[in-house]
Amino acid sequence: MHHHARPSFCSLRGCGSASLPGWSSLENPEPRTRARGIQLLSQVLLQCHSLLLEKEVVHLILFYENRLKDHHLVIPSVLQGLRALSLCVALPPGLAVSVLKAIFQEVHVQSLLQVDRHTVFSIITNFMQSREEELKDLGADFTFGFIQVMDGEKDPRNLLVAFHIVHDLISRDYSLGPFVEELFEVTSCYFPIDFTPPPNDPYGIQRDDLILSLRAVLASTPRFAEFLLPLLIEKVDSEILSAKLDSLQTLNACCAVYGQKELKDFLPSLWASIRREVFQTASERVEAEGLAALHSLTACLSRSVLRADAEDLLNSFLSNILQDCRHHLCEPDMKLVWPSAKLLQTAAGASARACDHITSNVLPLLLEQFHKHSQSNQRRTILEMILGFLKLQQKWSYEDKDERPLSGFKDQLCSLVFMAITDPSTQLQLVGIRTLTVLGAQPDLLSSGDLELAIGHLYRLSFLEEDSQSCRMAALEASGALASFYPGAFSSYLLPKLAKELQRGELDVTREHGPNKCSRHLLCLQALSAVSTHPSIVKETLPLLLQHLWQANKGNVVIGFNDIIAICQSLQQVAEKCHRDPDSCWYFHETALPCLFALAVQASMPEDSSVLRKVLLEDEVLAALASVISTATIHLSSELAAQSVTRIVPLFLDGNISFLPENSFPSRFQPFQDGCSRQRRLVVLLMAFVCSLPRNVEIPQLTQLMRELLELSCCPGCPFSSTAAAKCFAGLLNKHPAGQQLDEFLQLAVDTVEAGLGAGSSRSQAFTLLLWVTKALVLRYHPLSSCLTARLMGLLSDPELGPAAADGFSLLMSDCTDVLTRACHADVRIMFRQRFFTDNVPDLVQGFHAAPQDVKPNYLKGLSHVLNRLPKPVLLPELPTLLSLLLEALSCTDSVVQLSTLSCLQPLLLEAPQIMSLHIDTLVTKFLNLSSSPSMAVRIAALQCMNALTHLPTPVLLPYKPQVIRALAKPLDDKKRLVRKEAVSARGEWFLLGSPGS
Amino acid sequence: MVGGGGSGGLLENANPLIYERSGERPVTPGEEDEQVPDSIDAREIFDLIRSINDPEHPLTLEELNVVEQVRVQVSDPESTVAVAFTPTIPHCSMATLIGLSIKVKLLRSLPQRFKMDVHITPGTHASEHAVNKQLADKERVAAALENTHLLEVVNQCLSARS
């Protein structure tokens, strides 16, 4: 068509219309021929409308308007032409109105085909976009004309456009004149939308598209309110779930534009319907939408500005709600207590005024009910409701202290909370503790006396016995929360008690620590860290903890392995709480690190032989210390970290102990130089520090440090030190900027690995180094990583290192906890797993097929680890090629492979049922076989897969149903309860397959 | 214009007493040990039936206190289970249906060696005897499950709540 456009356009302009090809047919007596002629012209115009001159447009419009009177067969082509002309920039004023008038007058739109009706809507839309003012001059006639055009429309494609036009009519303030109700009728007749797109619908119109665009129309103006609200109430009251939901959501949307005037007459009915849905519904969605609508209604009523003499509808509305819900609050055992509380709390959450009104009514009632009911579970329900209302107070800020609605109830609330937290019922205590926290968060509510009492209770609860673990944890959390508001009170009422408690433990050196004392010590440590939520408190708790450790070291306290670990955990938690405040962070770092390093260095002296000092060097204790050091370093600013690094690196490389307290050690500290294995173990602390530094901190003597680490990493005899050195090297490598120095480090590492793998004595150390270096490079997408991964894959066939290499893939794919994490500023690309998968899985699969039988399990295991850690959406498309291998892996006798394969297949059953259906026979057989595996974990996973199988299409499963139900009877009698539980739920699901009611 | 009465008017008991749900049974170290056998106990049986949905309310039998752990008797070595259930009101027309649901749940979930007895807590229902007799009669239970409509309701009671 396009190549015709220009010449015909020229001829139209230059030689007069007669020479246009097909022109004669425009006047042909046969309507079909005329239609073809006009169609040709219209198509030309669609191509070239932007080039037309005003004179030509006038001419064409006159022609087309005239043709609207023609035979009905001609009309579609005429409309096409008018659509083209409606896009013309050169259209002179007045013609848009004239075209529309002609259409409204001459065309019976609803007897046209869908596509032609769509053309009419397009013409209107085009004019509304470009000629808004002219159309508005037409007044309500335009609205009326459009109503006639739209009336009776059924096609969803046209409706979407029509709804859009109505929305614009209203939002751009076209005159609706006397046609408001007609406009409402012509749109609201589609409410609620009941439309299911046909399968393979090429237009992709969803039910929600229609729902949302109709809702935008209906909720666009308060002028529809008198017609819409009765309709919404009728539909909420219907039995159809989708109609209820749509009506409630539409009501919610209306409240954004409505005011008291629109709602006034309908409030009682609206409330009755919402109340009924919340009281009696079986659907949580209806309940949620009902509550949302109530929230908007209340907010809407709260918003309206009132004349002085007008009735405040908010008050009467809320009184209605209170009247219907209040009495249910007095029956804490009954079903309607919670729906009532939810309704009241929802309304109270809508505005400060509503909150005041409801709280001032409900709070005295609930306080009274608490005392009227004596059972703990009833009191708990009541207190939990009170808590809900108190939490709402936090949404509104009150300028004036006397205005705060809670002030008057403060004393009663406090005494109630104290009753709750001294009640024997744990559940009631828990709600009491939560309520205390909420009261404490209200500014200026609690008095100093209240706080002293509260802190006394929290102290008591912090030392509760084992069986009240949940209360103790809640008390610790509450202490932390309240301490951040009232550091002074906690410092004067709680910390002295905790310090005394800690000292009591220290003085008790003579007595062997029984379980009681031991646990009190531990609880005290936890309380100290929990309360360290304010910088001023940290300045008291950290010295207490460090001094405690120091006393232990001096032998003044008998202290065991568990105590040291507990102190470290406590320190760790304090360090974590310092993160938000840079000053606290530096205070912790500067105070704790020298002390911890001093203790460790002292313990590593060859001359030292005390029991405690041995404990300090154990793997777990060093790991716990490392964790404290890392946490205290991660959040330092670069400047402060740079200060610290100039002291700690020389400590390890040169034995420079000048920054350590009490540093008169009997020997030199030279972890990298001499053969003292104790000192080498401390490299894990160095690792924790240097690997947690921000990336831009320059590390002094880096080359020397890297060489020393490499050497130590291949040192046989102490896997703890050599692994720490390898991890430390990898951690630094990962953050080092690309360039010549990095290449040198890498070359050194590769040489060290190859030398080590060649030698007999340190192969395992060299392997560990290879693994960590590979991980460091894989994480940052370094080009050398593929080489190293290939080397690792080669080791899968190694008779000695094969199994370790297979497990190594787990390390490569998982997140570390100490080094190479994002938290400690490592370079971790988000897609590294996907990339590793794409780069290496084909080789692993190929390796598996080529490998001799005895090492095949190593490949399967490696593959299992990779697949297991991969995000499932990435795995799904790869499934068809891997599935046969996974099914083979199910027959592998290694239970790690079985388990990992099952946990890989389980989500795939849920997410790719079609593909999995093809293998139903194998899956059923293998899963059932594994459900009697000797390993409990495998049995559980196999039964979970049996359960997941029920997500495949039912017709695929039904032939297996009798067999499966019989087979699953056996694990119902498994000796392990956890296995039986899975068998019960799997078998239950299989029973429901193809059965009515499922 | 405004619909006042909803479907709620049909409920026999619109505002029943509700009871707290027990949490998930905590997993003990013994249960995680491959070697230690765990015998089938009252709590395990209770866990099987406590989440059965009431045919009328969107609540479980546990929340309505229809079933309680103290009313479960079990002996693993002797392979016997007895469950007593308590209808919410003495004239509850759903009693048979509830009993049937409990029975079916146990049939589907317990090893075949178990002999099971499901009955109404003595003195809590007007037609206690008749209901107990129906539930104890194997053939009548089997026949009831042949009835598509009954099976549908039972399956709904046994389906996980959406």
Tab-separated table of N, CA and C in Angstrom, chain A residues 339-399:
chain	number	residue	atom	x	y	z
A	339	PRO	N	-13.099	-10.947	65.661
A	339	PRO	CA	-13.649	-10.109	64.585
A	339	PRO	C	-14.086	-8.736	65.103
A	340	SER	N	-14.682	-8.679	66.294
A	340	SER	CA	-15.119	-7.385	66.835
A	340	SER	C	-13.922	-6.486	67.103
A	341	ALA	N	-12.890	-7.074	67.721
A	341	ALA	CA	-11.692	-6.280	68.021
A	341	ALA	C	-11.069	-5.776	66.729
A	342	LYS	N	-11.053	-6.628	65.719
A	342	LYS	CA	-10.446	-6.217	64.441
A	342	LYS	C	-11.211	-5.054	63.829
A	343	LEU	N	-12.551	-5.117	63.873
A	343	LEU	CA	-13.357	-4.030	63.307
A	343	LEU	C	-13.064	-2.720	64.034
A	344	LEU	N	-13.057	-2.790	65.375
A	344	LEU	CA	-12.826	-1.568	66.151
A	344	LEU	C	-11.419	-1.029	65.904
A	345	GLN	N	-10.449	-1.939	65.853
A	345	GLN	CA	-9.064	-1.476	65.666
A	345	GLN	C	-8.867	-0.913	64.264
A	346	THR	N	-9.553	-1.502	63.296
A	346	THR	CA	-9.444	-0.974	61.938
A	346	THR	C	-9.992	0.446	61.870
A	347	ALA	N	-11.164	0.646	62.477
A	347	ALA	CA	-11.752	1.982	62.462
A	347	ALA	C	-10.847	2.955	63.217
A	348	ALA	N	-10.310	2.493	64.343
A	348	ALA	CA	-9.454	3.371	65.153
A	348	ALA	C	-8.161	3.707	64.423
A	349	GLY	N	-7.765	2.835	63.501
A	349	GLY	CA	-6.509	3.071	62.788
A	349	GLY	C	-6.665	4.077	61.648
A	350	ALA	N	-7.899	4.567	61.416
A	350	ALA	CA	-8.126	5.406	60.243
A	350	ALA	C	-7.807	6.875	60.480
A	351	SER	N	-7.945	7.358	61.700
A	351	SER	CA	-7.637	8.768	61.960
A	351	SER	C	-7.436	8.964	63.455
A	352	ALA	N	-6.805	10.057	63.792
A	352	ALA	CA	-6.554	10.346	65.204
A	352	ALA	C	-7.876	10.525	65.941
A	353	ARG	N	-8.836	11.155	65.248
A	353	ARG	CA	-10.119	11.398	65.883
A	353	ARG	C	-10.843	10.085	66.160
A	354	ALA	N	-10.839	9.199	65.164
A	354	ALA	CA	-11.489	7.901	65.343
A	354	ALA	C	-10.789	7.126	66.458
A	355	CYS	N	-9.485	7.212	66.471
A	355	CYS	CA	-8.695	6.490	67.460
A	355	CYS	C	-9.083	6.965	68.862
A	356	ASP	N	-9.169	8.281	69.027
A	356	ASP	CA	-9.578	8.857	70.305
A	356	ASP	C	-10.934	8.357	70.740
A	357	HIS	N	-11.882	8.495	69.811
A	357	HIS	CA	-13.264	8.141	70.111
A	357	HIS	C	-13.348	6.681	70.569
A	358	ILE	N	-12.731	5.802	69.797
A	358	ILE	CA	-12.864	4.374	70.099
A	358	ILE	C	-12.054	3.997	71.329
A	359	THR	N	-10.829	4.483	71.391
A	359	THR	CA	-9.992	4.114	72.533
A	359	THR	C	-10.631	4.570	73.837
A	360	SER	N	-11.163	5.801	73.841
A	360	SER	CA	-11.705	6.304	75.110
A	360	SER	C	-12.938	5.515	75.527
A	361	ASN	N	-13.575	4.866	74.566
A	361	ASN	CA	-14.728	4.033	74.871
A	361	ASN	C	-14.345	2.622	75.282
A	362	VAL	N	-13.379	2.075	74.531
A	362	VAL	CA	-13.087	0.651	74.670
A	362	VAL	C	-12.111	0.385	75.814
A	363	LEU	N	-11.157	1.286	75.992
A	363	LEU	CA	-10.107	1.013	76.973
A	363	LEU	C	-10.662	0.822	78.394
A	364	PRO	N	-11.565	1.711	78.867
A	364	PRO	CA	-12.108	1.480	80.213
A	364	PRO	C	-12.847	0.144	80.299
A	365	LEU	N	-13.559	-0.191	79.234
A	365	LEU	CA	-14.293	-1.457	79.217
A	365	LEU	C	-13.333	-2.635	79.346
A	366	LEU	N	-12.267	-2.603	78.548
A	366	LEU	CA	-11.339	-3.734	78.553
A	366	LEU	C	-10.603	-3.824	79.890
A	367	LEU	N	-10.255	-2.673	80.451
A	367	LEU	CA	-9.579	-2.681	81.759
A	367	LEU	C	-10.496	-3.333	82.798
A	368	GLU	N	-11.771	-2.982	82.719
A	368	GLU	CA	-12.730	-3.550	83.660
A	368	GLU	C	-12.893	-5.055	83.413
A	369	GLN	N	-12.961	-5.438	82.132
A	369	GLN	CA	-13.134	-6.854	81.796
A	369	GLN	C	-11.949	-7.696	82.258
A	370	PHE	N	-10.769	-7.101	82.178
A	370	PHE	CA	-9.578	-7.836	82.615
A	370	PHE	C	-9.751	-8.266	84.068
A	371	HIS	N	-10.266	-7.340	84.873
A	371	HIS	CA	-10.421	-7.671	86.287
A	371	HIS	C	-11.608	-8.586	86.527
A	372	LYS	N	-12.623	-8.505	85.666
A	372	LYS	CA	-13.801	-9.356	85.834
A	372	LYS	C	-13.498	-10.811	85.513
A	373	HIS	N	-12.621	-11.018	84.572
A	373	HIS	CA	-12.277	-12.391	84.204
A	373	HIS	C	-11.032	-12.801	84.969
A	374	SER	N	-11.065	-14.020	85.508
A	374	SER	CA	-9.924	-14.390	86.335
A	374	SER	C	-9.016	-15.415	85.654
A	375	GLN	N	-9.528	-16.112	84.638
A	375	GLN	CA	-8.671	-17.130	84.023
A	375	GLN	C	-7.584	-16.484	83.174
A	376	SER	N	-6.404	-17.107	83.221
A	376	SER	CA	-5.266	-16.523	82.512
A	376	SER	C	-5.519	-16.402	81.020
A	377	ASN	N	-6.161	-17.430	80.418
A	377	ASN	CA	-6.322	-17.364	78.959
A	377	ASN	C	-7.319	-16.279	78.547
A	378	GLN	N	-8.312	-16.034	79.412
A	378	GLN	CA	-9.254	-14.940	79.118
A	378	GLN	C	-8.547	-13.600	79.258
A	379	ARG	N	-7.781	-13.479	80.325
A	379	ARG	CA	-7.046	-12.228	80.530
A	379	ARG	C	-6.079	-11.973	79.384
A	380	ARG	N	-5.522	-13.065	78.882
A	380	ARG	CA	-4.578	-12.912	77.784
A	380	ARG	C	-5.268	-12.332	76.557
A	381	THR	N	-6.450	-12.882	76.232
A	381	THR	CA	-7.185	-12.357	75.080
A	381	THR	C	-7.479	-10.874	75.284
A	382	ILE	N	-7.918	-10.515	76.498
A	382	ILE	CA	-8.272	-9.121	76.750
A	382	ILE	C	-7.039	-8.225	76.642
A	383	LEU	N	-5.943	-8.687	77.248
A	383	LEU	CA	-4.733	-7.860	77.200
A	383	LEU	C	-4.225	-7.733	75.763
A	384	GLU	N	-4.394	-8.813	75.023
A	384	GLU	CA	-3.938	-8.752	73.641
A	384	GLU	C	-4.751	-7.718	72.851
A	385	MET	N	-6.042	-7.614	73.168
A	385	MET	CA	-6.854	-6.582	72.509
A	385	MET	C	-6.375	-5.194	72.934
A	386	ILE	N	-6.138	-5.035	74.240
A	386	ILE	CA	-5.643	-3.737	74.740
A	386	ILE	C	-4.368	-3.367	73.993
A	387	LEU	N	-3.490	-4.362	73.872
A	387	LEU	CA	-2.224	-4.125	73.173
A	387	LEU	C	-2.471	-3.598	71.766
A	388	GLY	N	-3.451	-4.209	71.078
A	388	GLY	CA	-3.773	-3.756	69.724
A	388	GLY	C	-4.159	-2.282	69.711
A	389	PHE	N	-4.981	-1.869	70.674
A	389	PHE	CA	-5.404	-0.463	70.716
A	389	PHE	C	-4.244	0.453	71.086
A	390	LEU	N	-3.384	-0.021	71.981
A	390	LEU	CA	-2.233	0.815	72.367
A	390	LEU	C	-1.297	1.039	71.185
A	391	LYS	N	-1.104	-0.024	70.410
A	391	LYS	CA	-0.207	0.106	69.256
A	391	LYS	C	-0.710	1.173	68.286
A	392	LEU	N	-2.036	1.281	68.173
A	392	LEU	CA	-2.593	2.269	67.244
A	392	LEU	C	-2.234	3.693	67.660
A	393	GLN	N	-2.073	3.897	68.972
A	393	GLN	CA	-1.720	5.239	69.458
A	393	GLN	C	-0.428	5.737	68.813
A	394	GLN	N	0.463	4.764	68.517
A	394	GLN	CA	1.761	5.181	67.992
A	394	GLN	C	1.651	5.807	66.608
A	395	LYS	N	0.506	5.564	65.942
A	395	LYS	CA	0.356	6.136	64.600
A	395	LYS	C	0.153	7.640	64.643
A	396	TRP	N	-0.385	8.131	65.736
A	396	TRP	CA	-0.721	9.552	65.815
A	396	TRP	C	0.180	10.239	66.815
A	397	SER	N	0.649	11.421	66.446
A	397	SER	CA	1.467	12.134	67.419
A	397	SER	C	0.615	13.234	68.040
A	398	TYR	N	0.730	13.367	69.315
A	398	TYR	CA	-0.036	14.391	70.021
A	398	TYR	C	0.927	15.463	70.496
A	399	GLU	N	0.619	16.688	70.117
A	399	GLU	CA	1.514	17.791	70.467
A	399	GLU	C	1.461	18.030	71.984
